[in-house]
Short mmCIF file of N, CA, C and O in Angstrom, two decimals:
data_model
loop_
_atom_site.label_atom_id
_atom_site.label_comp_id
_atom_site.label_asym_id
_atom_site.label_seq_id
_atom_site.Cartn_x
_atom_site.Cartn_y
_atom_site.Cartn_z
N MET A 1 1.15 -1.14 0.52
CA MET A 1 0.27 0.12 0.32
C MET A 1 0.55 1.12 0.22
O MET A 1 1.85 0.97 0.81
N THR A 2 0.38 2.49 -0.38
CA THR A 2 1.35 2.94 -0.54
C THR A 2 0.87 4.54 0.18
O THR A 2 -0.54 4.55 0.51
N PRO A 3 1.96 4.94 0.75
CA PRO A 3 1.52 6.56 1.75
C PRO A 3 0.65 7.23 0.98
O PRO A 3 0.75 7.19 -0.31
N ALA A 4 0.04 8.32 1.73
CA ALA A 4 -0.63 9.37 1.68
C ALA A 4 0.40 10.52 2.05
O ALA A 4 1.31 10.51 3.14
N ALA A 5 0.42 11.26 2.00
CA ALA A 5 1.43 12.74 1.57
C ALA A 5 0.81 13.87 1.63
O ALA A 5 -0.92 14.44 1.52
N GLU A 6 0.85 14.76 2.99
CA GLU A 6 0.32 15.94 3.67
C GLU A 6 1.04 17.23 2.96
O GLU A 6 2.16 17.12 3.13
N THR A 7 0.39 17.48 2.66
CA THR A 7 1.19 19.22 1.94
C THR A 7 0.20 20.90 2.29
O THR A 7 -0.49 20.31 1.88
N ARG A 8 1.29 21.86 2.77
CA ARG A 8 0.66 22.93 3.84
C ARG A 8 0.58 23.98 2.36
O ARG A 8 1.85 24.35 2.63
N ILE A 9 -0.38 24.91 2.41
CA ILE A 9 -0.26 25.79 1.81
C ILE A 9 -0.97 27.07 2.12
O ILE A 9 -1.89 26.87 3.16
N ARG A 10 -0.30 28.01 2.42
CA ARG A 10 -0.58 28.93 2.78
C ARG A 10 -1.70 30.15 1.39
O ARG A 10 -0.95 30.30 0.47
N VAL A 11 -2.58 30.82 1.26
CA VAL A 11 -3.26 30.75 0.29
C VAL A 11 -2.80 32.37 0.14
O VAL A 11 -3.05 33.15 0.70
N ARG A 12 -2.59 32.39 -1.12
CA ARG A 12 -2.40 34.01 -1.02
C ARG A 12 -3.05 34.67 -1.93
O ARG A 12 -3.68 34.19 -2.40
N TYR A 13 -2.78 36.34 -1.88
CA TYR A 13 -3.85 37.13 -2.49
C TYR A 13 -4.00 36.41 -3.69
O TYR A 13 -5.64 36.68 -3.85
N ALA A 14 -3.51 36.34 -4.84
CA ALA A 14 -2.91 36.63 -6.16
C ALA A 14 -3.95 34.89 -6.48
O ALA A 14 -4.78 35.05 -7.32
N GLU A 15 -4.63 34.02 -5.58
CA GLU A 15 -4.56 33.34 -5.86
C GLU A 15 -6.70 33.01 -5.76
O GLU A 15 -7.73 31.88 -6.02
N THR A 16 -6.84 34.74 -5.45
CA THR A 16 -8.49 34.57 -4.86
C THR A 16 -8.87 35.50 -6.01
O THR A 16 -8.17 36.17 -6.80
N ASP A 17 -10.15 35.88 -6.43
CA ASP A 17 -10.78 36.46 -7.44
C ASP A 17 -11.97 37.08 -6.77
O ASP A 17 -11.61 37.63 -5.70
N GLN A 18 -12.15 38.16 -7.47
CA GLN A 18 -13.16 39.30 -6.86
C GLN A 18 -14.31 38.80 -6.00
O GLN A 18 -14.32 39.62 -5.60
N MET A 19 -14.77 37.71 -5.95
CA MET A 19 -15.35 37.18 -4.21
C MET A 19 -14.44 37.11 -3.46
O MET A 19 -15.18 37.39 -2.42
N GLY A 20 -13.50 36.97 -2.66
CA GLY A 20 -12.67 37.38 -2.38
C GLY A 20 -12.54 35.18 -1.92
O GLY A 20 -11.41 35.34 -0.62
N VAL A 21 -12.74 34.88 -2.31
CA VAL A 21 -12.13 33.47 -2.14
C VAL A 21 -11.80 33.19 -3.69
O VAL A 21 -10.76 33.49 -4.08
N VAL A 22 -10.91 31.63 -2.73
CA VAL A 22 -9.37 31.31 -3.95
C VAL A 22 -10.60 30.41 -5.22
O VAL A 22 -11.14 29.91 -5.24
N TYR A 23 -10.16 31.41 -6.53
CA TYR A 23 -10.11 30.80 -6.91
C TYR A 23 -9.82 28.92 -8.00
O TYR A 23 -9.02 28.87 -7.41
N TYR A 24 -11.78 28.59 -8.35
CA TYR A 24 -11.49 26.82 -8.35
C TYR A 24 -10.61 26.81 -9.38
O TYR A 24 -9.74 25.30 -8.85
N ALA A 25 -9.76 27.41 -10.08
CA ALA A 25 -8.54 26.32 -10.81
C ALA A 25 -7.35 26.66 -9.75
O ALA A 25 -6.36 25.14 -10.44
N ASN A 26 -7.44 26.79 -9.28
CA ASN A 26 -6.18 27.19 -8.13
C ASN A 26 -6.04 25.26 -7.56
O ASN A 26 -5.07 24.99 -7.00
N PHE A 27 -7.65 25.20 -6.90
CA PHE A 27 -7.24 23.76 -6.10
C PHE A 27 -6.23 22.75 -7.44
O PHE A 27 -5.63 21.22 -6.75
N LEU A 28 -6.67 22.27 -9.09
CA LEU A 28 -6.20 21.57 -9.55
C LEU A 28 -4.36 21.79 -9.81
O LEU A 28 -3.64 21.02 -9.50
N VAL A 29 -4.15 23.06 -9.08
CA VAL A 29 -2.84 23.16 -9.20
C VAL A 29 -1.99 22.83 -7.96
O VAL A 29 -0.89 22.46 -7.76
N TRP A 30 -3.47 22.93 -6.75
CA TRP A 30 -2.43 22.39 -5.41
C TRP A 30 -2.83 21.43 -5.34
O TRP A 30 -1.57 20.18 -4.42
N MET A 31 -3.35 20.19 -6.30
CA MET A 31 -3.42 18.97 -6.68
C MET A 31 -2.14 18.39 -6.68
O MET A 31 -1.36 17.79 -6.39
N GLU A 32 -1.90 19.69 -7.64
CA GLU A 32 -0.24 18.49 -8.52
C GLU A 32 1.02 18.97 -7.65
O GLU A 32 2.03 18.08 -7.42
N VAL A 33 1.11 19.85 -6.16
CA VAL A 33 1.79 20.46 -5.64
C VAL A 33 1.82 19.04 -4.00
O VAL A 33 2.83 18.62 -3.66
N GLY A 34 0.45 18.53 -4.20
CA GLY A 34 0.05 17.81 -3.20
C GLY A 34 0.91 16.03 -4.02
O GLY A 34 1.26 15.62 -3.60
N ARG A 35 0.91 16.03 -5.43
CA ARG A 35 1.28 14.60 -6.17
C ARG A 35 2.97 14.68 -6.45
O ARG A 35 3.13 13.81 -5.60
N VAL A 36 3.34 15.67 -6.55
CA VAL A 36 4.61 15.76 -6.52
C VAL A 36 5.19 15.80 -5.63
O VAL A 36 6.18 14.67 -4.47
N GLU A 37 4.94 16.19 -3.62
CA GLU A 37 5.28 15.43 -2.28
C GLU A 37 5.07 14.20 -2.22
O GLU A 37 5.61 13.16 -1.19
N LEU A 38 3.95 13.32 -2.73
CA LEU A 38 3.14 12.22 -2.73
C LEU A 38 4.52 11.26 -3.03
O LEU A 38 4.64 10.26 -2.69
N CYS A 39 5.02 11.24 -4.30
CA CYS A 39 5.82 10.30 -5.23
C CYS A 39 7.17 10.84 -4.30
O CYS A 39 7.56 9.67 -4.15
N LYS A 40 7.59 11.76 -3.22
CA LYS A 40 8.52 11.62 -2.66
C LYS A 40 8.53 10.75 -1.07
O LYS A 40 8.99 10.50 -1.06
N ALA A 41 7.31 11.28 -1.06
CA ALA A 41 6.69 10.16 0.01
C ALA A 41 6.80 8.41 -0.01
O ALA A 41 6.78 7.79 0.82
N CYS A 42 6.30 9.02 -1.27
CA CYS A 42 6.83 7.02 -1.75
C CYS A 42 7.94 6.58 -2.25
O CYS A 42 8.56 5.15 -2.39
N GLY A 43 9.32 7.43 -2.30
CA GLY A 43 10.40 6.46 -2.25
C GLY A 43 11.20 7.35 -3.76
O GLY A 43 11.94 7.02 -3.59
N PHE A 44 10.09 8.45 -4.84
CA PHE A 44 11.06 8.49 -5.32
C PHE A 44 10.19 10.43 -6.16
O PHE A 44 10.04 10.17 -5.47
N ASN A 45 11.69 10.80 -6.75
CA ASN A 45 11.47 11.85 -7.36
C ASN A 45 11.04 11.90 -8.93
O ASN A 45 11.29 11.74 -9.49
N TYR A 46 10.06 12.43 -8.87
CA TYR A 46 8.86 12.70 -10.22
C TYR A 46 9.77 13.28 -11.30
O TYR A 46 9.86 12.84 -12.62
N ARG A 47 10.64 14.49 -10.95
CA ARG A 47 11.67 15.15 -11.70
C ARG A 47 12.82 13.44 -12.54
O ARG A 47 12.98 13.81 -13.52
N ASP A 48 13.08 13.04 -11.05
CA ASP A 48 14.40 12.12 -11.94
C ASP A 48 13.68 10.80 -12.66
O ASP A 48 14.33 10.58 -13.57
N MET A 49 12.43 10.76 -12.78
CA MET A 49 11.50 9.65 -13.29
C MET A 49 11.58 10.00 -14.78
O MET A 49 11.50 9.55 -15.38
N GLU A 50 10.87 11.70 -14.57
CA GLU A 50 11.20 12.58 -16.02
C GLU A 50 12.60 12.32 -16.79
O GLU A 50 12.85 12.06 -17.80
N ARG A 51 13.57 12.79 -16.11
CA ARG A 51 14.57 13.41 -16.17
C ARG A 51 15.74 11.51 -17.02
O ARG A 51 15.99 11.52 -17.83
N ASP A 52 15.66 10.54 -15.83
CA ASP A 52 16.30 8.96 -15.86
C ASP A 52 15.64 8.40 -16.55
O ASP A 52 16.73 7.35 -17.38
N ASP A 53 14.71 8.17 -16.63
CA ASP A 53 13.80 7.16 -17.13
C ASP A 53 13.04 7.49 -18.59
O ASP A 53 12.04 6.70 -19.16
N GLY A 54 12.76 8.59 -18.40
CA GLY A 54 11.93 9.55 -19.98
C GLY A 54 10.54 8.70 -19.57
O GLY A 54 9.48 9.24 -20.40
N ILE A 55 10.11 8.94 -18.82
CA ILE A 55 8.36 8.40 -17.89
C ILE A 55 7.82 9.64 -17.67
O ILE A 55 8.40 10.19 -16.62
N LEU A 56 6.86 10.33 -18.60
CA LEU A 56 6.18 11.67 -18.07
C LEU A 56 4.90 10.82 -17.43
O LEU A 56 3.88 10.17 -18.54
N LEU A 57 4.13 11.91 -17.17
CA LEU A 57 2.43 11.05 -16.39
C LEU A 57 1.47 12.08 -16.47
O LEU A 57 1.59 13.28 -16.77
N ALA A 58 1.07 11.65 -18.06
CA ALA A 58 -0.03 13.06 -18.56
C ALA A 58 -1.18 12.94 -17.82
O ALA A 58 -2.19 11.53 -17.85
N VAL A 59 -2.14 13.95 -17.40
CA VAL A 59 -2.91 13.66 -17.18
C VAL A 59 -4.16 13.81 -17.90
O VAL A 59 -4.72 14.07 -19.08
N ALA A 60 -5.27 12.74 -18.03
CA ALA A 60 -6.15 12.12 -18.69
C ALA A 60 -7.14 12.40 -18.58
O ALA A 60 -8.33 12.69 -19.73
N GLU A 61 -7.24 12.94 -17.37
CA GLU A 61 -9.15 13.32 -16.27
C GLU A 61 -8.42 14.09 -15.31
O GLU A 61 -7.82 13.85 -14.68
N ALA A 62 -9.57 14.47 -15.06
CA ALA A 62 -9.21 15.68 -13.71
C ALA A 62 -10.46 15.87 -13.19
O ALA A 62 -11.69 16.04 -14.24
N ASN A 63 -10.57 15.68 -12.42
CA ASN A 63 -11.99 16.26 -11.44
C ASN A 63 -11.87 17.07 -9.70
O ASN A 63 -11.17 16.69 -8.93
N CYS A 64 -12.38 17.78 -9.55
CA CYS A 64 -12.70 18.52 -8.16
C CYS A 64 -13.94 18.91 -8.00
O CYS A 64 -15.19 19.10 -8.70
N ARG A 65 -14.26 18.73 -6.49
CA ARG A 65 -15.36 18.49 -5.79
C ARG A 65 -15.37 19.83 -5.06
O ARG A 65 -14.77 19.25 -4.27
N TYR A 66 -16.23 20.85 -4.32
CA TYR A 66 -16.03 22.20 -4.15
C TYR A 66 -17.13 22.04 -2.94
O TYR A 66 -18.17 22.00 -3.78
N SER A 67 -16.28 21.73 -1.64
CA SER A 67 -17.34 21.80 -0.33
C SER A 67 -17.70 23.71 0.03
O SER A 67 -18.22 23.49 0.11
N ALA A 68 -16.37 24.10 0.33
CA ALA A 68 -16.39 24.93 1.60
C ALA A 68 -14.96 26.71 0.93
O ALA A 68 -14.26 26.02 0.29
N PRO A 69 -15.23 27.35 0.35
CA PRO A 69 -14.55 28.40 0.05
C PRO A 69 -13.18 28.24 1.29
O PRO A 69 -13.42 28.23 2.63
N ALA A 70 -12.33 28.74 0.57
CA ALA A 70 -10.79 29.21 1.45
C ALA A 70 -10.85 30.86 0.98
O ALA A 70 -11.17 30.87 -0.39
N ARG A 71 -10.01 31.19 1.82
CA ARG A 71 -9.63 32.45 1.29
C ARG A 71 -8.10 33.13 1.74
O ARG A 71 -7.05 32.01 2.56
N PHE A 72 -8.29 34.36 1.25
CA PHE A 72 -6.70 34.90 1.73
C PHE A 72 -5.83 34.51 2.71
O PHE A 72 -6.37 34.68 3.92
N ASP A 73 -4.54 34.08 3.22
CA ASP A 73 -4.13 33.99 4.24
C ASP A 73 -4.34 32.42 5.17
O ASP A 73 -3.94 32.71 5.92
N ASP A 74 -5.53 31.94 4.47
CA ASP A 74 -6.04 30.41 4.70
C ASP A 74 -4.91 29.91 5.28
O ASP A 74 -3.68 29.35 3.97
N GLU A 75 -5.00 28.54 5.69
CA GLU A 75 -3.53 27.61 5.82
C GLU A 75 -4.81 26.75 5.46
O GLU A 75 -4.92 26.28 6.52
N VAL A 76 -4.03 25.48 3.80
CA VAL A 76 -4.43 24.84 3.86
C VAL A 76 -4.18 23.23 3.85
O VAL A 76 -2.68 23.25 3.23
N ILE A 77 -4.50 22.25 3.72
CA ILE A 77 -3.51 21.24 3.90
C ILE A 77 -4.18 20.42 2.70
O ILE A 77 -5.71 20.40 2.53
N VAL A 78 -3.35 20.15 1.75
CA VAL A 78 -3.47 19.15 0.57
C VAL A 78 -2.98 17.02 1.11
O VAL A 78 -1.76 17.29 1.30
N ARG A 79 -3.70 16.33 0.96
CA ARG A 79 -3.66 15.77 1.30
C ARG A 79 -4.01 14.86 0.26
O ARG A 79 -4.68 15.13 -0.50
N ALA A 80 -2.35 13.73 -0.05
CA ALA A 80 -2.96 13.15 -1.76
C ALA A 80 -2.27 11.49 -1.76
O ALA A 80 -1.72 11.32 -0.98
N TRP A 81 -2.95 10.66 -2.21
CA TRP A 81 -2.93 9.20 -1.64
C TRP A 81 -2.96 8.95 -3.01
O TRP A 81 -4.08 9.34 -4.14
N ILE A 82 -2.83 7.38 -4.14
CA ILE A 82 -2.61 6.47 -4.74
C ILE A 82 -3.70 6.18 -5.18
O ILE A 82 -4.19 5.16 -3.23
N SER A 83 -4.56 6.23 -5.56
CA SER A 83 -5.96 5.54 -4.98
C SER A 83 -6.48 4.23 -5.81
O SER A 83 -6.96 3.24 -5.43
N GLN A 84 -5.52 3.97 -7.41
CA GLN A 84 -5.30 3.14 -8.09
C GLN A 84 -4.52 3.24 -9.07
O GLN A 84 -4.09 4.03 -9.59
N ALA A 85 -3.64 1.81 -9.56
CA ALA A 85 -2.37 2.48 -10.08
C ALA A 85 -2.38 0.90 -11.05
O ALA A 85 -2.81 -0.49 -9.93
N GLY A 86 -1.82 0.88 -12.36
CA GLY A 86 -2.16 -0.05 -12.89
C GLY A 86 -0.54 0.08 -13.52
O GLY A 86 0.07 1.74 -13.67
N ASP A 87 -0.17 -0.96 -14.63
CA ASP A 87 1.64 -0.21 -15.17
C ASP A 87 1.01 0.49 -16.33
O ASP A 87 1.80 1.33 -17.05
N ARG A 88 -0.02 1.18 -17.20
CA ARG A 88 -0.43 2.05 -17.62
C ARG A 88 -1.17 2.92 -17.85
O ARG A 88 -1.04 4.31 -18.08
N MET A 89 -1.99 3.47 -16.43
CA MET A 89 -1.90 4.33 -15.66
C MET A 89 -2.03 4.43 -14.36
O MET A 89 -2.72 3.52 -13.45
N VAL A 90 -2.24 6.06 -14.06
CA VAL A 90 -2.16 5.86 -12.03
C VAL A 90 -3.93 7.01 -11.63
O VAL A 90 -3.73 7.92 -12.61
N THR A 91 -4.52 6.78 -10.90
CA THR A 91 -5.41 7.39 -10.74
C THR A 91 -4.33 7.98 -9.15
O THR A 91 -4.90 7.63 -8.51
N PHE A 92 -4.66 9.66 -8.88
CA PHE A 92 -4.67 10.36 -7.51
C PHE A 92 -5.44 10.62 -6.79
O PHE A 92 -6.37 11.30 -7.65
N SER A 93 -6.16 10.64 -5.72
CA SER A 93 -7.15 11.21 -4.94
C SER A 93 -6.33 12.45 -4.41
O SER A 93 -4.96 12.14 -3.66
N TYR A 94 -7.36 13.82 -3.61
CA TYR A 94 -7.01 14.36 -3.75
C TYR A 94 -8.16 14.75 -1.61
O TYR A 94 -9.22 14.55 -2.38
N GLU A 95 -7.41 15.49 -1.10
CA GLU A 95 -8.20 16.10 0.06
C GLU A 95 -7.98 17.42 0.07
O GLU A 95 -6.90 17.20 0.65
N MET A 96 -8.57 18.81 0.21
CA MET A 96 -8.18 20.18 0.60
C MET A 96 -8.95 19.97 1.95
O MET A 96 -10.41 19.51 1.82
N ARG A 97 -8.59 20.51 3.14
CA ARG A 97 -9.27 20.93 4.48
C ARG A 97 -8.23 22.01 4.72
O ARG A 97 -7.40 22.75 4.99
N LEU A 98 -9.19 23.43 5.71
CA LEU A 98 -8.63 24.06 6.47
C LEU A 98 -7.94 23.33 7.86
O LEU A 98 -8.16 22.40 8.16
N ALA A 99 -6.48 24.32 7.74
CA ALA A 99 -6.20 23.78 8.96
C ALA A 99 -6.65 24.66 9.75
O ALA A 99 -6.43 23.14 11.11
N GLU A 100 -7.38 25.32 10.01
CA GLU A 100 -7.25 26.15 11.06
C GLU A 100 -8.95 25.18 11.84
O GLU A 100 -8.39 25.23 13.33
N ASN A 101 -9.78 24.53 11.38
CA ASN A 101 -10.73 23.63 12.20
C ASN A 101 -11.30 22.82 10.81
O ASN A 101 -12.01 21.71 11.09
N ASP A 102 -10.35 22.17 10.23
CA ASP A 102 -10.35 21.16 9.61
C ASP A 102 -11.63 20.68 8.38
O ASP A 102 -12.06 19.36 8.93
N ARG A 103 -12.06 22.20 8.28
CA ARG A 103 -13.39 21.99 7.62
C ARG A 103 -12.90 21.63 5.89
O ARG A 103 -11.70 21.89 5.29
N LYS A 104 -13.54 20.69 5.31
CA LYS A 104 -12.78 20.04 4.43
C LYS A 104 -13.80 20.84 2.64
O LYS A 104 -14.89 21.80 3.10
N LEU A 105 -12.68 21.92 1.58
CA LEU A 105 -12.96 22.49 0.92
C LEU A 105 -13.41 21.48 -0.31
O LEU A 105 -14.07 22.50 -0.94
N ALA A 106 -12.56 21.08 0.44
CA ALA A 106 -12.45 20.34 -1.76
C ALA A 106 -11.36 18.72 -2.00
O ALA A 106 -10.78 18.46 -1.37
N THR A 107 -12.28 18.02 -2.85
CA THR A 107 -12.00 16.38 -2.83
C THR A 107 -11.83 16.22 -4.09
O THR A 107 -12.51 16.92 -5.19
N GLY A 108 -10.86 15.64 -4.86
CA GLY A 108 -10.59 15.07 -6.36
C GLY A 108 -9.90 14.31 -6.53
O GLY A 108 -9.47 13.28 -5.37
N TYR A 109 -9.90 13.61 -8.00
CA TYR A 109 -8.53 12.82 -8.68
C TYR A 109 -8.16 13.70 -9.48
O TYR A 109 -8.33 14.20 -9.96
N THR A 110 -7.51 12.96 -10.40
CA THR A 110 -6.18 13.30 -11.63
C THR A 110 -6.05 11.81 -11.71
O THR A 110 -5.69 10.92 -10.84
N ARG A 111 -6.58 11.86 -12.44
CA ARG A 111 -5.87 9.96 -14.40
C ARG A 111 -5.08 10.51 -14.81
O ARG A 111 -5.30 11.92 -15.69
N HIS A 112 -3.92 9.98 -15.19
CA HIS A 112 -3.16 9.55 -15.38
C HIS A 112 -2.50 8.41 -16.39
O HIS A 112 -2.33 7.20 -15.54
N ILE A 113 -1.86 8.43 -17.21
CA ILE A 113 -1.28 7.60 -18.11
C ILE A 113 0.34 7.96 -18.53
O ILE A 113 0.83 9.10 -17.97
N PHE A 114 0.91 6.94 -18.59
CA PHE A 114 2.33 7.13 -18.79
C PHE A 114 2.57 7.19 -20.05
O PHE A 114 2.19 6.66 -20.67
N LEU A 115 3.51 8.03 -20.59
CA LEU A 115 4.33 8.28 -22.04
C LEU A 115 5.76 8.26 -22.26
O LEU A 115 6.09 8.06 -20.85
N THR A 116 6.18 7.95 -23.09
CA THR A 116 7.79 8.31 -22.96
C THR A 116 8.04 9.79 -23.50
O THR A 116 7.07 10.44 -24.31
N ARG A 117 8.87 10.23 -23.71
CA ARG A 117 9.01 11.58 -24.31
C ARG A 117 8.53 12.02 -25.20
O ARG A 117 8.43 13.31 -25.33
N ASP A 118 8.56 10.83 -26.19
CA ASP A 118 7.88 11.61 -28.04
C ASP A 118 6.45 11.18 -27.36
O ASP A 118 5.80 11.22 -28.97
N LEU A 119 5.97 11.18 -26.12
CA LEU A 119 4.19 11.18 -26.27
C LEU A 119 3.63 10.32 -26.84
O LEU A 119 2.40 10.24 -26.84
N ARG A 120 5.03 9.39 -26.97
CA ARG A 120 3.85 7.74 -26.73
C ARG A 120 3.02 6.74 -25.79
O ARG A 120 4.06 6.86 -24.75
N ARG A 121 2.12 6.31 -25.58
CA ARG A 121 1.75 5.85 -23.98
C ARG A 121 2.91 4.37 -24.17
O ARG A 121 3.39 3.70 -25.29
N THR A 122 2.84 4.34 -23.22
CA THR A 122 4.26 3.41 -22.84
C THR A 122 3.63 2.58 -21.00
O THR A 122 2.89 3.04 -20.33
N ARG A 123 4.49 1.46 -20.80
CA ARG A 123 4.28 1.08 -19.23
C ARG A 123 4.98 1.51 -18.59
O ARG A 123 5.98 2.15 -18.79
N LEU A 124 4.53 1.61 -17.38
CA LEU A 124 5.48 2.14 -16.00
C LEU A 124 6.49 1.19 -15.59
O LEU A 124 6.11 -0.02 -15.92
N PRO A 125 8.21 1.54 -16.00
CA PRO A 125 9.14 0.47 -15.72
C PRO A 125 8.85 -0.52 -14.39
O PRO A 125 8.51 0.14 -13.48
N GLU A 126 9.31 -1.53 -14.53
CA GLU A 126 8.72 -2.59 -12.72
C GLU A 126 9.52 -2.14 -11.92
O GLU A 126 8.68 -2.26 -10.44
N LYS A 127 10.34 -0.95 -12.13
CA LYS A 127 10.98 -0.62 -10.58
C LYS A 127 10.70 0.28 -9.78
O LYS A 127 11.06 0.69 -8.87
N TYR A 128 9.54 0.55 -10.40
CA TYR A 128 8.49 1.29 -9.74
C TYR A 128 7.05 1.01 -9.40
O TYR A 128 6.70 1.75 -8.65
N HIS A 129 6.73 -0.14 -9.86
CA HIS A 129 5.57 -0.62 -9.34
C HIS A 129 5.62 -0.73 -8.51
O HIS A 129 4.51 -0.03 -7.78
N LYS A 130 6.44 -1.12 -7.17
CA LYS A 130 5.77 -1.17 -5.66
C LYS A 130 5.68 0.11 -5.32
O LYS A 130 4.97 -0.37 -3.99
N LEU A 131 6.39 1.18 -5.63
CA LEU A 131 5.93 2.67 -4.76
C LEU A 131 5.19 2.61 -5.70
O LEU A 131 4.48 3.36 -5.22
N PHE A 132 4.11 2.19 -6.46
CA PHE A 132 2.71 2.67 -6.64
C PHE A 132 2.21 1.85 -6.61
O PHE A 132 0.43 1.61 -6.28
N GLY A 133 2.67 0.87 -5.58
CA GLY A 133 1.53 0.07 -5.35
C GLY A 133 0.82 -1.23 -5.92
O GLY A 133 -0.01 -1.93 -5.96
N ILE A 134 1.82 -1.54 -7.37
CA ILE A 134 1.34 -1.77 -8.15
C ILE A 134 1.60 -3.48 -7.69
O ILE A 134 3.12 -3.82 -7.80
N GLU A 135 0.67 -4.60 -7.47
CA GLU A 135 1.41 -6.06 -6.83
C GLU A 135 1.65 -6.95 -8.32
O GLU A 135 0.74 -6.39 -9.67
N ARG A 136 2.84 -7.56 -8.47
CA ARG A 136 3.45 -8.56 -9.49
C ARG A 136 2.28 -9.07 -9.69
O ARG A 136 1.72 -10.30 -8.23
N ARG A 137 1.73 -9.48 -11.10
CA ARG A 137 1.21 -10.14 -11.11
C ARG A 137 1.90 -12.07 -11.01
O ARG A 137 2.68 -11.82 -11.60
N ALA A 138 0.71 -12.87 -10.84
CA ALA A 138 1.50 -14.20 -11.02
C ALA A 138 1.79 -14.80 -13.09
O ALA A 138 0.77 -14.10 -13.79
N GLY A 139 2.29 -15.45 -13.15
CA GLY A 139 2.48 -15.82 -14.54
C GLY A 139 4.02 -15.30 -15.16
O GLY A 139 4.59 -15.03 -14.48
N PRO A 140 4.12 -15.90 -16.45
CA PRO A 140 5.04 -15.25 -17.32
C PRO A 140 5.41 -13.92 -16.92
O PRO A 140 4.56 -13.35 -17.38
N PRO A 141 7.29 -13.29 -16.90
CA PRO A 141 7.01 -11.73 -16.84
C PRO A 141 6.82 -11.28 -18.81
O PRO A 141 6.95 -11.96 -19.34
N ARG A 142 6.77 -10.47 -18.22
CA ARG A 142 6.01 -9.51 -19.78
C ARG A 142 7.41 -9.19 -20.51
O ARG A 142 8.78 -8.43 -19.78
#
């Protein structure tokens, strides 16, 4: 089982809209911050996976369900974990809460496909399977 990672983010004024609340698209940016920290918690650096192995994680789907607003200077906890993984695709899930009172702000997920540097679909190298929580299947090697 892969770990979860928590990241704390302080809402910057530039992240708010005319209504004084965090602009909705910033939650997707925070998900990315959480995802990068989760990779580190799982035992690898996403940048190194791109550089050393030529494996890219392309977003195929993104979802965010908003429950409550965040405002300037609020501290937000972004929790990220891998909810589903295979050798061709991985789904990361997220929950964002106010640090002050644990109020849920939003939940969501992003689904990613593994690509090569030339943007062709590929399989995740076996050396990452355990880190992503992928169990080795019985049978002949692929």
